[in-house]
Coordinates of C-alpha atoms and ligand atoms in Angstrom, one line a residue:
X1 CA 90.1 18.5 20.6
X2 CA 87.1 18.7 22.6
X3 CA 83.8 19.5 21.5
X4 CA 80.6 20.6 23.7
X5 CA 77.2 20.6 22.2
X6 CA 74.4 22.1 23.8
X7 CA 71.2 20.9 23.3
X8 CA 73.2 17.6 23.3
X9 CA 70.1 15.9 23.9
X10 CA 68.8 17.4 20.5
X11 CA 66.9 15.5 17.2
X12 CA 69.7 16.7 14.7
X13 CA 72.9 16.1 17.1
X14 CA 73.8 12.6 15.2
X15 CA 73.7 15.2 12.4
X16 CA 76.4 16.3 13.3
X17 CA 78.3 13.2 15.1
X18 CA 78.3 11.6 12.0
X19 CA 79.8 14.6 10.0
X20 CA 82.7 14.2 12.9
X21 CA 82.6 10.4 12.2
X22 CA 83.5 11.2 8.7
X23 CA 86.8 13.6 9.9
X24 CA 90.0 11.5 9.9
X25 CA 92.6 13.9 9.7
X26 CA 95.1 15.3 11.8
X27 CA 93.5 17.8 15.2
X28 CA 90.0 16.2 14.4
X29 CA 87.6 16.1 17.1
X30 CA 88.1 13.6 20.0
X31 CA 85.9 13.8 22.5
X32 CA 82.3 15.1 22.4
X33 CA 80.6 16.6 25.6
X34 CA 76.6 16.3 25.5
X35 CA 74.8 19.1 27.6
X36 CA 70.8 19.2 28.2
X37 CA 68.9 19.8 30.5
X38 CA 67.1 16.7 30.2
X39 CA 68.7 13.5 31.0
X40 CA 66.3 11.3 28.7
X41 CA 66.8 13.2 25.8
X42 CA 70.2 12.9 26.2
X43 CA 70.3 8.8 26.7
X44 CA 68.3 8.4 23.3
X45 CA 70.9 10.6 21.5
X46 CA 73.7 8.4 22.7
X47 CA 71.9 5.5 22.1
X48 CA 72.3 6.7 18.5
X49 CA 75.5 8.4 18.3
X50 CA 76.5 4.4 19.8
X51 CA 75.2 2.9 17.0
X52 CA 76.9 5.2 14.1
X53 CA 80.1 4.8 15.9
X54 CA 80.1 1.3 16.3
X55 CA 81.8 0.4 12.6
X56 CA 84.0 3.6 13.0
X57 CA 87.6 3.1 15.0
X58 CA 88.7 5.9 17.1
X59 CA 85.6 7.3 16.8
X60 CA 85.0 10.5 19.3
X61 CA 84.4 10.0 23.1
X62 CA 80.8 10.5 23.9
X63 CA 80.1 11.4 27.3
X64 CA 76.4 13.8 28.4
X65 CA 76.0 15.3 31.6
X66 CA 73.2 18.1 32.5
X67 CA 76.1 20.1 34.3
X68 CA 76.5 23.3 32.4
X69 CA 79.6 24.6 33.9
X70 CA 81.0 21.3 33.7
X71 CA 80.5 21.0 30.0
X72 CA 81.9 24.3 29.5
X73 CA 85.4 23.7 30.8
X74 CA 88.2 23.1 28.6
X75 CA 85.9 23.3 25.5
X76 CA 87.6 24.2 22.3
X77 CA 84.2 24.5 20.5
X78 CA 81.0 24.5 21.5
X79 CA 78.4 24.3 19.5
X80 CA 75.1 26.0 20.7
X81 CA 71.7 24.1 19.6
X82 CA 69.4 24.3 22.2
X83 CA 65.4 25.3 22.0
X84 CA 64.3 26.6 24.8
X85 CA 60.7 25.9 25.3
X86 CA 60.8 22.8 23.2
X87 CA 58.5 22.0 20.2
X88 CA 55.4 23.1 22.7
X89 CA 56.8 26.3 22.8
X90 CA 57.5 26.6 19.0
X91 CA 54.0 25.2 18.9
X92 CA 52.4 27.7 21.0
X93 CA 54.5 30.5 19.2
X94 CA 53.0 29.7 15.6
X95 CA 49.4 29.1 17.3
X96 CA 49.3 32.6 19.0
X97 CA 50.1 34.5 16.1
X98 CA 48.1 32.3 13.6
X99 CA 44.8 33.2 16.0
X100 CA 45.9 37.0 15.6
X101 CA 46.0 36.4 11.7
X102 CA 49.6 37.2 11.2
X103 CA 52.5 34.5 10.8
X104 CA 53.7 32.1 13.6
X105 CA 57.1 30.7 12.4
X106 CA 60.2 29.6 13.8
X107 CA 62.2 32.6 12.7
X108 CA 60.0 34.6 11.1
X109 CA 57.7 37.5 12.2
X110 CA 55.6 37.3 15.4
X111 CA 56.8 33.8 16.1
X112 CA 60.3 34.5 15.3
X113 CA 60.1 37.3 17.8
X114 CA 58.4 35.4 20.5
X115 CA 61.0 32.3 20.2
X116 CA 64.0 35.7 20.3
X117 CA 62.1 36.6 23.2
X118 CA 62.6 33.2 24.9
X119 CA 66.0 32.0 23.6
X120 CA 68.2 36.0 24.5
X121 CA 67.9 36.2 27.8
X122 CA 69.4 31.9 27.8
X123 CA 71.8 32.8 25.2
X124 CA 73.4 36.0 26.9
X125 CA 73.4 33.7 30.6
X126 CA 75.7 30.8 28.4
X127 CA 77.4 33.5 26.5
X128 CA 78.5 35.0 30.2
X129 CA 79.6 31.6 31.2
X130 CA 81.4 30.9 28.0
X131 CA 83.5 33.9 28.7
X132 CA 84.4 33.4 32.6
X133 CA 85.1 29.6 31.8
X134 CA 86.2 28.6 28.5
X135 CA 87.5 32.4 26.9
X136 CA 89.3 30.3 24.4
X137 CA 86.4 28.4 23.1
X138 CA 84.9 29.1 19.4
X139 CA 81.1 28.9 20.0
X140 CA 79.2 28.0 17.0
X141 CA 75.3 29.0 17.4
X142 CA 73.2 27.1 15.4
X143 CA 70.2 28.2 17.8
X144 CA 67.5 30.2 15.6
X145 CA 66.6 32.5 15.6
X146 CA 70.3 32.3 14.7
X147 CA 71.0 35.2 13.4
X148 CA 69.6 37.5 16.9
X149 CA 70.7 34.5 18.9
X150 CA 74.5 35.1 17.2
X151 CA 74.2 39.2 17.7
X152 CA 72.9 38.7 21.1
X153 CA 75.9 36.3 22.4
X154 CA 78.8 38.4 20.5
X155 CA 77.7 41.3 23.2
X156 CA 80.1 39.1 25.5
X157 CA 81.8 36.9 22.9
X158 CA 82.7 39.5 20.1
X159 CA 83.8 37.7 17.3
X160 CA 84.4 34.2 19.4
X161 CA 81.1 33.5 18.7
X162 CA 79.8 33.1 14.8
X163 CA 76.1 31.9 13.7
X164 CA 75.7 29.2 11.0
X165 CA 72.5 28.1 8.7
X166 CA 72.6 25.7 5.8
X167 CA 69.4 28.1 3.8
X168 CA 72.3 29.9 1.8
X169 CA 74.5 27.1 1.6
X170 CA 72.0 24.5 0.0
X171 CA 70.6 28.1 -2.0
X172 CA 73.7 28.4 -3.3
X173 CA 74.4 24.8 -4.1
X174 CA 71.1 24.5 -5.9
X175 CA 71.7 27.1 -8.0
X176 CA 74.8 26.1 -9.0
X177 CA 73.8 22.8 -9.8
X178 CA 70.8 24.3 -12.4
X179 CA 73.9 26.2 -14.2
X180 CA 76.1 23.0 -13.9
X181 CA 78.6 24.4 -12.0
X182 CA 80.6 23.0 -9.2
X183 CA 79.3 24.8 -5.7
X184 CA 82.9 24.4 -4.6
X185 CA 84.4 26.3 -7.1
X186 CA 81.6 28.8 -7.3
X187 CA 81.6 32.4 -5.7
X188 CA 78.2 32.9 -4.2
X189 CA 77.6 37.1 -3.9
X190 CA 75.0 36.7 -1.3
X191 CA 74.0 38.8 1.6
X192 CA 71.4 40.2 4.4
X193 CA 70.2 38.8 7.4
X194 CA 69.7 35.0 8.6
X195 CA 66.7 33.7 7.1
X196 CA 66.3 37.3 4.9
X197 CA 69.2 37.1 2.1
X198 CA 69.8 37.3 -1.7
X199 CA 71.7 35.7 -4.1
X200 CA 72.6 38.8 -6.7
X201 CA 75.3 36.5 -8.5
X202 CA 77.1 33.4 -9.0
X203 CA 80.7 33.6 -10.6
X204 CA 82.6 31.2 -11.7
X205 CA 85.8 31.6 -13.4
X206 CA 85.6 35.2 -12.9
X207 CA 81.6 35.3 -14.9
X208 CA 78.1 36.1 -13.8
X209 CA 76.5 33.0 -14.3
X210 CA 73.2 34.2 -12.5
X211 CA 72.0 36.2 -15.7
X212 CA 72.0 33.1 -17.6
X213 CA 69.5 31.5 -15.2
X214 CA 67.2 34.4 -15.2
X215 CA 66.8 34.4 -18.8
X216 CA 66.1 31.0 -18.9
X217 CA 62.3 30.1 -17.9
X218 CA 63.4 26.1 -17.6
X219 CA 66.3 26.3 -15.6
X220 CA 64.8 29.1 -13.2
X221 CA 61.5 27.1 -12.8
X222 CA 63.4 23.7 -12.3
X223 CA 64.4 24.5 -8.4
X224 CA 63.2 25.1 -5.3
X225 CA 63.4 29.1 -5.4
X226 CA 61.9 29.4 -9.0
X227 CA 59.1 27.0 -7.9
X228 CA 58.6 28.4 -4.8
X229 CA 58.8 32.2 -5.6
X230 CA 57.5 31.7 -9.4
X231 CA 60.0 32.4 -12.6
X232 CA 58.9 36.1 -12.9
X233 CA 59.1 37.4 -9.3
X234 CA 63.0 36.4 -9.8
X235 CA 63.0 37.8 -12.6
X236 CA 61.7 41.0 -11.3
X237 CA 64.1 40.9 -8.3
X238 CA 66.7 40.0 -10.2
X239 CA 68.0 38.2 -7.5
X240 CA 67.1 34.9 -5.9
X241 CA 65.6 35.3 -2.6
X242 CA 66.8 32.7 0.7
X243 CA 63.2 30.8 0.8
X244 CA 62.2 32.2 4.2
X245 CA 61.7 35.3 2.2
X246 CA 59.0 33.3 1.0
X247 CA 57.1 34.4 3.8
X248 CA 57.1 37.8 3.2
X249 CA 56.8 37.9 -0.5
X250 CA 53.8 35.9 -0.2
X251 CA 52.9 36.4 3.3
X252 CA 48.6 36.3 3.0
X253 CA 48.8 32.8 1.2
X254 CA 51.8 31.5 3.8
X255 CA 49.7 32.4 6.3
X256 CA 46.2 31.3 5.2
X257 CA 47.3 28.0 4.4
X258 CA 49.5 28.2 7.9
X259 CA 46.1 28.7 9.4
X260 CA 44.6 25.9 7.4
X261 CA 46.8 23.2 8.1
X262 CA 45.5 20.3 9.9
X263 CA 48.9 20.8 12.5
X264 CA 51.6 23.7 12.5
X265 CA 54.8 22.6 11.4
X266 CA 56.0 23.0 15.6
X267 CA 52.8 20.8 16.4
X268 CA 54.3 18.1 14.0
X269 CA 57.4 17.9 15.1
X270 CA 56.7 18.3 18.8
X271 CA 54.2 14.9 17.7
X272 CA 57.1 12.9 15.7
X273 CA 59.7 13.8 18.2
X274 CA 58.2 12.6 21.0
X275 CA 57.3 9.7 19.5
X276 CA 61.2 9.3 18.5
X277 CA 62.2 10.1 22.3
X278 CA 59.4 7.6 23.7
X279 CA 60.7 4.7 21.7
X280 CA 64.2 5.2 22.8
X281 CA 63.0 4.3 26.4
X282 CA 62.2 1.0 24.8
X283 CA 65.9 -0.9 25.2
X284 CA 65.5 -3.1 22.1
X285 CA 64.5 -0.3 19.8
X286 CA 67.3 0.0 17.2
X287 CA 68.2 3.6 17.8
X288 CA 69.8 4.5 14.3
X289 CA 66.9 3.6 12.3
X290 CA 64.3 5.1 14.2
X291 CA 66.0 8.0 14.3
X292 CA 66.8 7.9 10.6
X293 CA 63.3 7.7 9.3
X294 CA 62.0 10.0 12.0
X295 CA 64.7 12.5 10.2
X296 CA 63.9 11.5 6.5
X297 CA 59.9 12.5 7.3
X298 CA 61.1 15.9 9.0
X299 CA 63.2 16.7 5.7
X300 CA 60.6 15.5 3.2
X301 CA 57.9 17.8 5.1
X302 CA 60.1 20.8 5.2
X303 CA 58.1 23.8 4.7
X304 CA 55.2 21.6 3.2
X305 CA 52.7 24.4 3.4
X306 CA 54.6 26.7 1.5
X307 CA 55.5 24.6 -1.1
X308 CA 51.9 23.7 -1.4
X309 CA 50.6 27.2 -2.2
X310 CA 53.2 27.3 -4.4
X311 CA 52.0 24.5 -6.5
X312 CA 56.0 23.8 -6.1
X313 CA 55.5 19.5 -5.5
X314 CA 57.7 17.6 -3.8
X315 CA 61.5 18.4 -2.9
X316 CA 64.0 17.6 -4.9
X317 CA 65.6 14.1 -3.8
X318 CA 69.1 16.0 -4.1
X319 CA 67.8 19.0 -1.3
X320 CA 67.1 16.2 1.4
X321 CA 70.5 15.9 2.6
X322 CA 70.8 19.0 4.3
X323 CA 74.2 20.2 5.1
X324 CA 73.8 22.0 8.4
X325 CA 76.0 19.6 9.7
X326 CA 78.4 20.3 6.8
X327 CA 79.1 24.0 7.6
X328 CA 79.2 23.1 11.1
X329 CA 82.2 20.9 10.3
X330 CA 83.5 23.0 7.9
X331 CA 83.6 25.9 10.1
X332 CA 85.7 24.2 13.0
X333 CA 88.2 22.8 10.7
X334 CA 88.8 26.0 9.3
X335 CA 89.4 27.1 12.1
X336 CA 91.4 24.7 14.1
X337 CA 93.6 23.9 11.1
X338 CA 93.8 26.9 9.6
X339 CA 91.8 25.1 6.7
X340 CA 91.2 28.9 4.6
X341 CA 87.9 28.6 3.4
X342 CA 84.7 30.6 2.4
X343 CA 81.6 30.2 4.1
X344 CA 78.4 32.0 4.7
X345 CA 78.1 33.0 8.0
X346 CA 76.4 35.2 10.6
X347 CA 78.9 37.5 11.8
X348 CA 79.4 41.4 12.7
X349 CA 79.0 43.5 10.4
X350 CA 81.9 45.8 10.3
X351 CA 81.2 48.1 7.9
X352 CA 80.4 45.4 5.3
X353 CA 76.9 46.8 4.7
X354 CA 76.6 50.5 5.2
X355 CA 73.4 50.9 6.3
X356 CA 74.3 48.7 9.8
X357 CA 76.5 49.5 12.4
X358 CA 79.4 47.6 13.1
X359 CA 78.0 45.4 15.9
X360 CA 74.9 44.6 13.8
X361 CA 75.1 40.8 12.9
X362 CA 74.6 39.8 9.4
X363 CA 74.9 36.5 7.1
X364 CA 77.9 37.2 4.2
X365 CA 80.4 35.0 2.9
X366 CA 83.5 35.1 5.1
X367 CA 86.9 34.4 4.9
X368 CA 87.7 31.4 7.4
X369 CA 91.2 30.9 9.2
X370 CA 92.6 30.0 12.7
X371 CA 91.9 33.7 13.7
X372 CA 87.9 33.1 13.0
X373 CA 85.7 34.6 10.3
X374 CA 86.4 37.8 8.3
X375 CA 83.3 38.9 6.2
X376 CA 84.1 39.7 2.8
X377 CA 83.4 43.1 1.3
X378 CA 79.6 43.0 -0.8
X379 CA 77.8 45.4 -3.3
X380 CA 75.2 47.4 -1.5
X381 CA 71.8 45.7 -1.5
X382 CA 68.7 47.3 -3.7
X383 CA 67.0 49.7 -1.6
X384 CA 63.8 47.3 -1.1
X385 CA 65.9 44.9 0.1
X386 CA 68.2 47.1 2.5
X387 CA 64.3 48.9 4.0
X388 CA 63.8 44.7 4.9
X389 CA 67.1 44.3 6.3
X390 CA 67.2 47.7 8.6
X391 CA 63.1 46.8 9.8
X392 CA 64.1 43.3 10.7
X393 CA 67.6 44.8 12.5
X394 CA 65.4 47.1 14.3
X395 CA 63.2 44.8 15.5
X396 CA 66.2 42.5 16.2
X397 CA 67.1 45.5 18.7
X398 CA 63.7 45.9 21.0
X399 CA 64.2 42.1 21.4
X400 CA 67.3 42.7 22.8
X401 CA 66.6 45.4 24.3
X402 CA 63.6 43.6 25.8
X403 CA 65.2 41.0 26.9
X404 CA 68.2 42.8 28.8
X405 CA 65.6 45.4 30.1
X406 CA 62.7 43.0 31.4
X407 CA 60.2 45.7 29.8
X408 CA 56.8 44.6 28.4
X409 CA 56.3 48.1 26.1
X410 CA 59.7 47.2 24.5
X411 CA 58.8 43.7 23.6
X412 CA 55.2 45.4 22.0
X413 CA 57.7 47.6 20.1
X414 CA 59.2 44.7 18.9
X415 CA 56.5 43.3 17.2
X416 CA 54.4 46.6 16.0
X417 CA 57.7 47.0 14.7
X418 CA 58.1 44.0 12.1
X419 CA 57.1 44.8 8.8
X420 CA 54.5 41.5 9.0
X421 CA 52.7 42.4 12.4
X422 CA 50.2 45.2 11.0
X423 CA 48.9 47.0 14.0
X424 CA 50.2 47.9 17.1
X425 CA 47.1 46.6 19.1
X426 CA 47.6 43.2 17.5
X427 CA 51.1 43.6 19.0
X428 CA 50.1 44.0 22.4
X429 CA 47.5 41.0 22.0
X430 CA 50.5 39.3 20.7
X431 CA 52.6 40.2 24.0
X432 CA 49.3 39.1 25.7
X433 CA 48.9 35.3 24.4
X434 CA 52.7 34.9 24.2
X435 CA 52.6 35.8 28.1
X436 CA 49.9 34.2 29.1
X437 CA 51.2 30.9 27.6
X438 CA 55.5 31.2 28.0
X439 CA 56.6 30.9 31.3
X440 CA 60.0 31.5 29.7
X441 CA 58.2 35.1 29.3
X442 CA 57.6 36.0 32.7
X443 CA 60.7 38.3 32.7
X444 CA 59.1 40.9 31.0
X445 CA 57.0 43.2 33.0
Ligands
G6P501 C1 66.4 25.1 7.7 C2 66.7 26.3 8.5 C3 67.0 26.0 9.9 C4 65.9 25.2 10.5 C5 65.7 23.9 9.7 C6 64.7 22.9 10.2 O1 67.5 24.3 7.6 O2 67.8 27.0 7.9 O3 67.2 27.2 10.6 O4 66.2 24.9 11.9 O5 65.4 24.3 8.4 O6 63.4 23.3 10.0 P1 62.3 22.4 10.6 O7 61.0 23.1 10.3 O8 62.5 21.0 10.1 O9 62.6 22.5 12.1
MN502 MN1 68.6 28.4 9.4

């Protein structure tokens, strides 16, 4: 079985490497194929991937090449992880916005739409290559904004391609560990967009669990969520929000102390990483353990800011682990074994939420065999919850749009559009500065 990663050359690719590493079964993974487009970023991965495989026997093959097509070919799966622009242009995507006064993040508002702007037009030219030279393949796009990225690459994929995060999973998983349940055998009812879902229950053995927690001030305020979002805005919900909903809940303070911050969290990264890729040059750096603690200072600072005006602390020790990785492996195996599973996924809609049309992609548990991932039928969301679904599918559409059209006023639409952009003329300042400092922009006209 051959794998292709792209973005090969990527910070969280031994992630993943050492998930395989841990596969010995029967139709597991033998050969990995690194793509990127640079050739030193992709020498310091395998410098690592070397070291995690050198106590493992038949480990997976490891080769990297910056040959797109070439990687393509024969590809079974490929996973999709690339960031076009690099940490600069994350960087520049959160600075922008922060100067206009709304939020500059990843996957969220303007700088969610500026990084969509970037990554489609990419996406849709590997989504096009995919389909002419590896039809077969399952691609699995962990690219954010992954949810746009995944809707934007089923145009030619259909259901060949399907988007994974690990926000529900480890959501899910926290909250089953406050109610001392085990995640695996609990059913997570959990839907809406990537990045912008709800957890409305938790059964096990057939019973609600979640109503237990939201009666219960010390087990809601002893995770993540209930520290983050505070007991009673759960309570009010009655849900528990995915934590980038953080930033719309409490969008002023996310912002303000976004603003505040001595670096953004793209500045940061862009900083660490570089230092990570610069010491891989050195040939006697030990490769695993740089890499390591470069990865265990990314974790621990995960959405630092937020936490901060929170007054939410540290992270739990138990939330470091991640698990990105984990679905990602999960996902494939289901697949090529025919493993049935559940997972939450971004996938077509079909029909699942009424409000969307078919082709709309949205995050749901799915049903997992050999013939891919079948979302499973969910209660309706609460109507504040489907108006923040259908404005963020909307704007999800002028980026699309945008993208496949070249036109400027589109992309504008797209961000006086999002419901955290809050006037059309800081829109088109937005297009402005994101032009001005993109050249991955230059398309639009
Ligand atoms: C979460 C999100 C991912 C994101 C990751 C890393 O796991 O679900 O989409 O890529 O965090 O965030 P960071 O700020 O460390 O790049
Ligand atoms: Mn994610």
């Amino acid at each position: 079985m051959k794998l292709t990663i792209l973005g090969g050359g990527g910070f969280r690719v031994p992630l993943v490497y050492g998930a395989l590493l841990t596969d010995r079964a029967e139709g597991r993974v033998t050969e990995v194929v690194l793509h990127d487009l640079d050739d030193s970023r992709l020498y310091a991965v395998a410098r690592v991937l070397d070291e995690q495989a050198s106590a493992v026997p038949d480990a997976p093959r490891v080769t990297a090449t910056t040959d797109l097509d070439e990687a393509l070919r024969g590809a079974d799966f490929i996973f999709s992880a690339i960031r076009v622009g690099g940490l600069e242009g994350r960087a520049n995507d959160e600075r922008v916005a922060l100067a206009e006064g709304v939020l500059g993040q990843e996957t969220v508002g303007a700088g969610g739409i500026a990084y969509g702007l970037r990554t489609v037009p990419v996406a849709v030219d590997i989504a096009r290559r995919v389909a002419r030279l590896a039809p077969d393949a399952w691609v699995i796009n962990f690219t954010n904004p992954a949810g746009l990225v995944t809707e934007a690459m089923s145009r030619h994929l259909g259901d060949r391609v399907i988007g994974i995060c690990d926000s529900p999973v480890g959501l899910g998983r926290r909250i089953a560990r406050v109610l001392g349940a085990d995640p695996k055998q609990a059913w997570i009812d959990y839907v809406g967009l990537n990045h912008l879902g709800w957890v409305r229950g938790l059964r096990v053995a057939g019973r609600d669990e979640l109503p237990r927690l939201l009666a219960d001030d010390d087990l809601l305020g002893s995770f993540e969520e209930g520290k983050l979002f505070g007991v009673d805005w759960l309570r009010s919900l009655g849900a528990i929000p995915n934590e980038y909903l953080h930033y719309y809940y409490f969008n002023r303070e996310a912002v303000r102390s976004y603003q505040q911050a001595e670096k953004t969290r793209g500045a940061f990264l862009a900083d660490q990483q570089a230092r990570f890729y610069e010491e891989m040059k050195r040939p006697d750096a030990a490769a695993l353990t740089a890499w390591d603690r470069t990865r265990a200072e990314r974790e621990a600072t995960y959405m630092a800011e937020n936490r901060e005006t929170a007054g939410a602390g540290e992270r739990d020790a138990d939330d470091l682990s991640g698990g990105y990785e984990k679905v990602a492996l999960a996902l494939m195996r289901a697949i090529a074994r025919d493993e049935r599973t559940t997972l939450i996924l971004n996938v077509r809609n079909q029909g699942t939420l009424a409000v969307l049309d078919a082709d709309a992609v949205i995050e749901v548990p799915c049903l997992v065999d050999a013939n891919g991932a079948h979302p499973v039928a969910v209660a309706p969301l609460p109507d504040h919850a489907t108006g923040l679904v259908c404005a963020v599918k909307g704007v999800e559409r002028e980026v699309l749009a945008a993208a496949e059209s070249g036109s400027r006023t589109t992309a504008v639409k797209a961000f006086a559009l999002h419901p955290l952009v809050d006037s059309v003329n800081v829109a088109r300042k937005l297009v402005a500065g994101y032009t001005d400092v993109h050249p991955g922009l230059a398309y639009l006209r």
